[in-house]
Short mmCIF file of C-alpha atoms and ligand atoms in Angstrom, two decimals:
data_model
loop_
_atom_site.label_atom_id
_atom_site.label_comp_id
_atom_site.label_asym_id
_atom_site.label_seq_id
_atom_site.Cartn_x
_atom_site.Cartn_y
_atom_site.Cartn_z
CA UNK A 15 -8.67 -12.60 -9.01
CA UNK A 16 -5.86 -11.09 -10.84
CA UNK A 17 -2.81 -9.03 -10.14
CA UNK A 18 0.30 -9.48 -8.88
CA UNK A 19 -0.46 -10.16 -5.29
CA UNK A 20 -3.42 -12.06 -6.12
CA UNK A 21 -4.57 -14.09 -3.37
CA UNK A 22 -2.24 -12.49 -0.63
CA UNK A 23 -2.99 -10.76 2.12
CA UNK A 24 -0.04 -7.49 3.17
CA UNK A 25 -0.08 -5.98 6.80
CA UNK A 26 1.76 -2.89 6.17
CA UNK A 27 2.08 -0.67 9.33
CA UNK A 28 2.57 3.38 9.12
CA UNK A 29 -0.82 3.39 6.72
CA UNK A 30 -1.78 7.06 8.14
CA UNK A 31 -0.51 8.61 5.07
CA UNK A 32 2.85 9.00 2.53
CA UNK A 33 4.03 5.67 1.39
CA UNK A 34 2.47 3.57 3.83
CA UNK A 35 -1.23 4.76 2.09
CA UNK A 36 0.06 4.74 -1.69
CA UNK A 37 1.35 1.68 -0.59
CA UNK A 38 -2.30 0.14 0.60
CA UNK A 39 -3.80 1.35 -3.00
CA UNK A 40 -1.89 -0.02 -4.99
CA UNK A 41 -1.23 -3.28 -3.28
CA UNK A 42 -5.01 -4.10 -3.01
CA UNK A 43 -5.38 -3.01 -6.95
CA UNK A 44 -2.61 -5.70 -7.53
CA UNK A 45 -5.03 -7.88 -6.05
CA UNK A 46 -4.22 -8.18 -2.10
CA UNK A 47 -6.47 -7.85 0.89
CA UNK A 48 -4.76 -4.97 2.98
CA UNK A 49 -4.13 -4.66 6.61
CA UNK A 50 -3.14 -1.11 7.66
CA UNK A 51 -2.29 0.63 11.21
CA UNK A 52 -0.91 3.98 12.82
CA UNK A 53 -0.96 6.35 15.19
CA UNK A 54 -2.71 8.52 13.39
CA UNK A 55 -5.79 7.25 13.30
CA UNK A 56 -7.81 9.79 10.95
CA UNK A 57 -5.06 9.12 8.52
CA UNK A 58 -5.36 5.53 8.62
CA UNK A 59 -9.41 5.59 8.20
CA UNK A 60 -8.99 7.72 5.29
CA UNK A 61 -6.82 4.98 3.69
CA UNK A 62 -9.31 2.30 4.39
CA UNK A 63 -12.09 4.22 3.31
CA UNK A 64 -9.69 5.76 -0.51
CA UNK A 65 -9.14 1.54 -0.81
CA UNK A 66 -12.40 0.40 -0.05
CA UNK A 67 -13.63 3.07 -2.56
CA UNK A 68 -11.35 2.00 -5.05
CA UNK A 69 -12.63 -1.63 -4.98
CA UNK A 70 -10.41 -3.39 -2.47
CA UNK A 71 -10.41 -4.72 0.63
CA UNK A 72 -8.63 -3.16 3.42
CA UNK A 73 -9.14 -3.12 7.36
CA UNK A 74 -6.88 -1.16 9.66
CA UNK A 75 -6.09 -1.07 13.24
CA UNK A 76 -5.27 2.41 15.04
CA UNK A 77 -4.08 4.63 16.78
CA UNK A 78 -1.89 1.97 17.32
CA UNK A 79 1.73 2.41 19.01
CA UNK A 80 4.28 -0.25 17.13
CA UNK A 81 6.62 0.59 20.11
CA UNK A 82 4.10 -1.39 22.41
CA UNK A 83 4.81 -4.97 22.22
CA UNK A 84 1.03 -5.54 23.33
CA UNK A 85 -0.47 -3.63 20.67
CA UNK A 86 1.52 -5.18 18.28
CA UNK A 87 0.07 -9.08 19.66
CA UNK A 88 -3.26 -6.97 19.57
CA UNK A 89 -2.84 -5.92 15.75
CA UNK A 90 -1.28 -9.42 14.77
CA UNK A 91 -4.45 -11.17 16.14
CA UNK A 92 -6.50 -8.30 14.35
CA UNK A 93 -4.99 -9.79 11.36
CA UNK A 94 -5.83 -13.48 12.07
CA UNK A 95 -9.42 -12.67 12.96
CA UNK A 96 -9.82 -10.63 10.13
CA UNK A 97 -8.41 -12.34 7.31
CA UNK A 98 -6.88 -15.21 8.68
CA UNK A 99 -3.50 -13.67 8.94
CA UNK A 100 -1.16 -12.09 6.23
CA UNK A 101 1.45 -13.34 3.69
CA UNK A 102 3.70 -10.28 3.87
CA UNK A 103 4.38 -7.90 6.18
CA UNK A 104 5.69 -4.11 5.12
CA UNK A 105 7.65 -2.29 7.88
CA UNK A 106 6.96 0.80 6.07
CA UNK A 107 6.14 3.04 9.60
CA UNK A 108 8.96 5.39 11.33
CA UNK A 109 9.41 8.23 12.80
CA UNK A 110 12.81 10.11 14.53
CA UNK A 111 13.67 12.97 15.83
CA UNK A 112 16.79 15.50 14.53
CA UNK A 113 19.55 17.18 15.90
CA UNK A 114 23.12 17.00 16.35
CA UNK A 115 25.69 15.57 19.28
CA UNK A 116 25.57 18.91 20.97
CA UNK A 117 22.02 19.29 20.85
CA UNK A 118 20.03 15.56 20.55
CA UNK A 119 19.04 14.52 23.93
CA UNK A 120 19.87 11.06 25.32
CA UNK A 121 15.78 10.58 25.00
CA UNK A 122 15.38 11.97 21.61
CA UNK A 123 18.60 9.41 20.53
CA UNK A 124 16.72 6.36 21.88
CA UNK A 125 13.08 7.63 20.86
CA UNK A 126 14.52 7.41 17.18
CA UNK A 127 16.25 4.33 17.67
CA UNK A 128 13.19 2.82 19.47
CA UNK A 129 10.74 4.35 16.32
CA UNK A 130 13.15 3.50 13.39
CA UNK A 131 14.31 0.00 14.62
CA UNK A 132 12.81 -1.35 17.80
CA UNK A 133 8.99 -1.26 16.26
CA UNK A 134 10.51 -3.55 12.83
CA UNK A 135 11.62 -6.11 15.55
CA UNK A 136 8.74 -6.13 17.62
CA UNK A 137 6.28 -6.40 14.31
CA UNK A 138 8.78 -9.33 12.90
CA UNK A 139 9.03 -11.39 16.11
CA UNK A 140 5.28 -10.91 16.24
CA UNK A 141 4.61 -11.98 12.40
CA UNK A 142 6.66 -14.85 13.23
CA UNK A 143 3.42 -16.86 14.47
CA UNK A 144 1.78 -16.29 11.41
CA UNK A 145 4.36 -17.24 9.21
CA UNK A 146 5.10 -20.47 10.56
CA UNK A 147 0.95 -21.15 10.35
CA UNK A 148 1.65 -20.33 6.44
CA UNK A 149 4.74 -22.36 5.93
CA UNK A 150 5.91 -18.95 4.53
CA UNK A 151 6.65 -15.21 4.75
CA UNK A 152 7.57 -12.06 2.89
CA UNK A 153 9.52 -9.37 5.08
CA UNK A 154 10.43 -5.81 3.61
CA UNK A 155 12.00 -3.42 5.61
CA UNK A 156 12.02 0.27 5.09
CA UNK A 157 16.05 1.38 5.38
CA UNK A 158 17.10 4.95 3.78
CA UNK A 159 20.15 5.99 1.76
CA UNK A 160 20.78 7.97 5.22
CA UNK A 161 22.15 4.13 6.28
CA UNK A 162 25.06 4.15 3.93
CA UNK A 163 26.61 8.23 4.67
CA UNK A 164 27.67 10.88 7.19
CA UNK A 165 24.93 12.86 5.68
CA UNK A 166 22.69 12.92 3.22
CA UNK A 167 21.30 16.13 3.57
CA UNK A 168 22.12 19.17 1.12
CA UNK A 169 25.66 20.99 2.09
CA UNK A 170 26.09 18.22 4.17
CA UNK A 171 24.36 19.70 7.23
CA UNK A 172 24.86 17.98 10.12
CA UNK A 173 21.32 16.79 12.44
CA UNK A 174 20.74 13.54 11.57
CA UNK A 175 22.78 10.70 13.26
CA UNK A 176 20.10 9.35 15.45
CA UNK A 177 18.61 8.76 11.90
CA UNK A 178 21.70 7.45 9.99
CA UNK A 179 22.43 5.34 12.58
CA UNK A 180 18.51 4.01 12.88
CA UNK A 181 18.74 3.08 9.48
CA UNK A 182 22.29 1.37 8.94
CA UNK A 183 20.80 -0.76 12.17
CA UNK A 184 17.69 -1.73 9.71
CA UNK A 185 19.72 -2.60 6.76
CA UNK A 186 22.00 -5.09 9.01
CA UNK A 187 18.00 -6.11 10.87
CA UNK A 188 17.42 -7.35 7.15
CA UNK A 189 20.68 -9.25 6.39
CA UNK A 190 20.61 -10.77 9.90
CA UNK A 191 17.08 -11.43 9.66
CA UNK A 192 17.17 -12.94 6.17
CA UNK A 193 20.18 -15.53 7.38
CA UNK A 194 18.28 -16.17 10.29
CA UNK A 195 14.59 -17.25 8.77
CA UNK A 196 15.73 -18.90 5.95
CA UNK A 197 15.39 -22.31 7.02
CA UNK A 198 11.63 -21.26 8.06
CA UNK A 199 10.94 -19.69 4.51
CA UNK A 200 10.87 -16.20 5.37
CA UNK A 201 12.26 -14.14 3.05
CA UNK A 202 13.57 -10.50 4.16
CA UNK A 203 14.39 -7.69 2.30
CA UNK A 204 15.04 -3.82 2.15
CA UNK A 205 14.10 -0.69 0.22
CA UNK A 206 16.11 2.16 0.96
CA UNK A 207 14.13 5.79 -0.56
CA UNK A 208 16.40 8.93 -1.38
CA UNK A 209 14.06 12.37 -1.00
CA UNK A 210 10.21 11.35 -1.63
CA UNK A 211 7.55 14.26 -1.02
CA UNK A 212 5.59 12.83 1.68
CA UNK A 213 3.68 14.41 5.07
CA UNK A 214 6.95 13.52 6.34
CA UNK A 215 9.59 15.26 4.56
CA UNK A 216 7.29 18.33 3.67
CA UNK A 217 8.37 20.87 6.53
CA UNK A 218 12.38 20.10 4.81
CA UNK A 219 11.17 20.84 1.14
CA UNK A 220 8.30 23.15 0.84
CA UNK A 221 5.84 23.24 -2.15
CA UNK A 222 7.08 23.19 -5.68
CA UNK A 223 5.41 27.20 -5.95
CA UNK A 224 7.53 27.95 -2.43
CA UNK A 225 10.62 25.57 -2.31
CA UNK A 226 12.81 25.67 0.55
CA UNK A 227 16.54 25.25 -0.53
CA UNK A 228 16.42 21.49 0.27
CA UNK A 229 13.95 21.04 -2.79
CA UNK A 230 16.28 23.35 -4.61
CA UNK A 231 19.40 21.28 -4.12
CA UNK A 232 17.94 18.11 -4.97
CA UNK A 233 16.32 19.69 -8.10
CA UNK A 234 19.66 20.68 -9.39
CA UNK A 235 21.52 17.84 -7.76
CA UNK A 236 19.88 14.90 -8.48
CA UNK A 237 20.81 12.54 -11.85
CA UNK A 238 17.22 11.72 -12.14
CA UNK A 239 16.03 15.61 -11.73
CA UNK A 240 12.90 15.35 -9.79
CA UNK A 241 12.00 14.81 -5.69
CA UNK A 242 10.65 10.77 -5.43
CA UNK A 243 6.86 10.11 -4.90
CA UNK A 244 5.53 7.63 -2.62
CA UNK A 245 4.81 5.50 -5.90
CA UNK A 246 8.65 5.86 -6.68
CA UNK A 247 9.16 3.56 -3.49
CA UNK A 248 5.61 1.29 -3.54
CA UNK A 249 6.88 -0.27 -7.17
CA UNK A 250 9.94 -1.29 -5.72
CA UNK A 251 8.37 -3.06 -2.23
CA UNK A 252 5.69 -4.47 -4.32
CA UNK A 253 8.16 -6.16 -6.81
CA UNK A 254 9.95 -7.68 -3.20
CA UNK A 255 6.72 -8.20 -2.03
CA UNK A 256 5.99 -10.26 -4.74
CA UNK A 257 6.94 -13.95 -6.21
CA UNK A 258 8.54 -12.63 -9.07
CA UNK A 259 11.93 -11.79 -6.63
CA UNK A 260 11.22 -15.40 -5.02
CA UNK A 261 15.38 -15.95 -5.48
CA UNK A 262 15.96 -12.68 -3.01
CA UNK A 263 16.36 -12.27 0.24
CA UNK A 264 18.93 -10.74 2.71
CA UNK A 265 18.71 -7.69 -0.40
CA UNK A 266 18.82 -4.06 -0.24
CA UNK A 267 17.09 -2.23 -3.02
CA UNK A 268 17.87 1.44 -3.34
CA UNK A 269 15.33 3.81 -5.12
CA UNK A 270 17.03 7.21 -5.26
CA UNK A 271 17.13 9.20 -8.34
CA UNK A 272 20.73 8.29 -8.43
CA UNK A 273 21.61 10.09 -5.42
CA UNK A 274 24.20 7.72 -4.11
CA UNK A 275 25.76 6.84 -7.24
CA UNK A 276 26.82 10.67 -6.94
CA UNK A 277 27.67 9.95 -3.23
CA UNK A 278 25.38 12.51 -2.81
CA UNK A 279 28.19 15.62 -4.30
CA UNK A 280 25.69 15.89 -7.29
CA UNK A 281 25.99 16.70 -10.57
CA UNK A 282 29.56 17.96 -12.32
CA UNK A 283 29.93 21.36 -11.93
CA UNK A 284 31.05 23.42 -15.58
CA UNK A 285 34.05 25.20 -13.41
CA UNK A 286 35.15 22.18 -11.50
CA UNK A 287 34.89 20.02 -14.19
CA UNK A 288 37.08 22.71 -16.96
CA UNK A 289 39.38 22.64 -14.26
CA UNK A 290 39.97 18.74 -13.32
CA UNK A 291 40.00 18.04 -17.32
CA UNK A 292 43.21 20.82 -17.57
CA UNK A 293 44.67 19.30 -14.54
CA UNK A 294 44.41 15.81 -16.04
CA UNK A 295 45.62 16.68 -19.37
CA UNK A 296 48.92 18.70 -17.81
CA UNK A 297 48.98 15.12 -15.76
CA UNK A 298 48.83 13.23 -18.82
CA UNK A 299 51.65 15.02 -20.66
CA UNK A 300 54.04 15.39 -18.36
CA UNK A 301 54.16 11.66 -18.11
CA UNK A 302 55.21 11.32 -21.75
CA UNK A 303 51.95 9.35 -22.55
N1 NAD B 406 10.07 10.38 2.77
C1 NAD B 406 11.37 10.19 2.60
O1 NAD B 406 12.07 11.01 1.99
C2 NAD B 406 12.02 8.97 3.16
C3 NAD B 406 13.37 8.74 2.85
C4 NAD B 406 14.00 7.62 3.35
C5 NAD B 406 13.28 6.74 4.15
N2 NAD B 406 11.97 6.98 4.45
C6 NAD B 406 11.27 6.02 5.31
O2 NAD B 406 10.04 5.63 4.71
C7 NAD B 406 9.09 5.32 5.74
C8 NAD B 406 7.81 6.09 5.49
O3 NAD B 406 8.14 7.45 5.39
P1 NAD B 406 7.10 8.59 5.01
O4 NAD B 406 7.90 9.70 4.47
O5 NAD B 406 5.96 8.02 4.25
O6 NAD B 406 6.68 9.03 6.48
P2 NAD B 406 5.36 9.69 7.05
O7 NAD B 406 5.78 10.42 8.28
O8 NAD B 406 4.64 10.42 5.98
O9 NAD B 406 4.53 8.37 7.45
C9 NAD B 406 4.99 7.49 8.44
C10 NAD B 406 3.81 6.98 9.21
O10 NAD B 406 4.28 6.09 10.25
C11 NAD B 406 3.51 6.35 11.41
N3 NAD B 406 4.27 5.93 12.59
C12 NAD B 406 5.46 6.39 12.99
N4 NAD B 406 5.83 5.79 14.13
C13 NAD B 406 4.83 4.92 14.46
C14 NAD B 406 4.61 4.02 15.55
N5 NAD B 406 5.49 3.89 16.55
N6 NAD B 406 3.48 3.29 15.56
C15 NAD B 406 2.55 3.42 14.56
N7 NAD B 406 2.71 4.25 13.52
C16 NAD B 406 3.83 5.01 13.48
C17 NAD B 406 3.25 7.85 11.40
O11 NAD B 406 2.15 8.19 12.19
C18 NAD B 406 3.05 8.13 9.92
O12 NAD B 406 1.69 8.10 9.53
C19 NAD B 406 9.78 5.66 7.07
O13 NAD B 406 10.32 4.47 7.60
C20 NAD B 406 10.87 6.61 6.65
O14 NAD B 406 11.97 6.62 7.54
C21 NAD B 406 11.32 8.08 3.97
#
């Protein structure tokens, strides 16, 4: 078999749809067996049945709630009866609710918390078995630029600190996690997506013939001018999912578009930009430089 997860097996949870399915084809066409699940369980049978298509091998496990500790036991032993267990395990499912202080609810706060960090440490206490079977493990995490800002949504509208704070808690999950299961060679890591056009994020953007002003802003805004596709994301878990970062753990990789290297204010603006320049240069000669 060839490929660069030849031989492996990947459980990656949240295989319904967006990332978690481009994830499962391209995975098992880098040469892994796949082992899916969701709550959405049409989604996740069409993903087994676009990778078995495809050639690979892929069995999946849903509806399935990652929020129930039992399920989770139930989809880990899935796993062992079906291939023996897994070599890496993608935390690639989430899901949160918006709003702001005013107007989240104390159930909505913990329902995001509970869907955005609670299922990665269920699904990673449960992989543990598995992993110390194998002598080894392979742990990414799916964090967000939303971790590292206030906001990272255009005009910096407010309505999503359940989120941002979700997601900072999965980025310190990973660096906690990777100090933690070193000793037992489990490596963990992070990817943390800008915008990507998913299921998920399509009621925020619209279509590229109808955008909403979201797409708009990001179009304009963005140093690497286009939204992120699920593939965008899977090329940077399957390079942490693979040997080739064997020296990395304890990591997180952001995948953007250059978003945060911006801090998210965007491109330069002609009249801001004519106008810092003069400002400088008035600076520069009143100092006697
Ligand atoms: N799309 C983006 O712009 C973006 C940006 C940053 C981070 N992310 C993160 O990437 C990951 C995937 O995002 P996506 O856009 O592909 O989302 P998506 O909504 O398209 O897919 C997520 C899948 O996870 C499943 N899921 C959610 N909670 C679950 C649970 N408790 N049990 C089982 N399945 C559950 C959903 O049913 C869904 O199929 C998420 O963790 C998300 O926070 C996405």
């Amino acid at each position: 078999m060839t490929g660069r997860l030849a031989g492996k097996v990947a459980l990656i949870t949240g295989t319904g749809g967006g990332q978690g399915r481009a994830g499962a084809l391209r995975f098992a066409n880098e040469g892994a067996k796949i082992i899916g699940c969701d709550l959405n369980a049409d989604g996740a049978e069409e993903t087994v049945r676009m990778v078995r298509e495809a050639g690979g091998d892929m069995v999946s496990l849903a509806p399935l709630d990652l929020a129930e500790e039992d399920a989770v036991q139930r989809l880990i032993d899935f796993a062992t009866e079906s291939y023996g267990g897994f070599d890496i395990l993608w935390n690639n499912a989430g899901s949160q609710r918006f709003g702001t202080l005013d107007t989240l609810s104390v159930e909505d706060f913990n329902y995001t918390l509970t869907n955005e960090i609670t299922i990665l440490f269920i699904a990673i206490k449960h992989a543990l078995e598995v992993f110390e079977r194998r002598g080894r493990g392979v742990v990414i995490n799916t964090g967000s630029i939303a971790a590292d800002s206030g906001t990272t949504l255009p005009g910096n509208v407010p309505g999503i600190l359940a989120h941002n704070i979700a997601k900072a808690g999965v980025v310190r999950l990973t660096s906690t996690l990777a100090a933690e299961l070193a000793s037992r060679n489990v490596r963990v890591n992070c990817v943390s997506p800008g915008i990507i056009e998913t299921p998920g994020t399509a009621p925020m953007l619209g279509t590229e013939d109808a955008p909403g002003p979201m797409r708009q802003h990001f179009l304009e805004n963005l140093l690497i001018r286009r939204i992120g596709r699920p593939d965008d994301i899977v090329n940077a878990v399957l390079f942490l999912a693979s040997d080739e970062s064997e020296w990395m753990t304890g990591s997180n990789l952001i995948v953007d578009g250059g978003q945060s290297a911006t801090s998210g204010v965007g491109l330069p603006q002609a009249n801001v930009a004519a106008a810092l320049q003069s400002a400088m240069a008035s600076a520069l000669a009143a100092s006697g430089a």
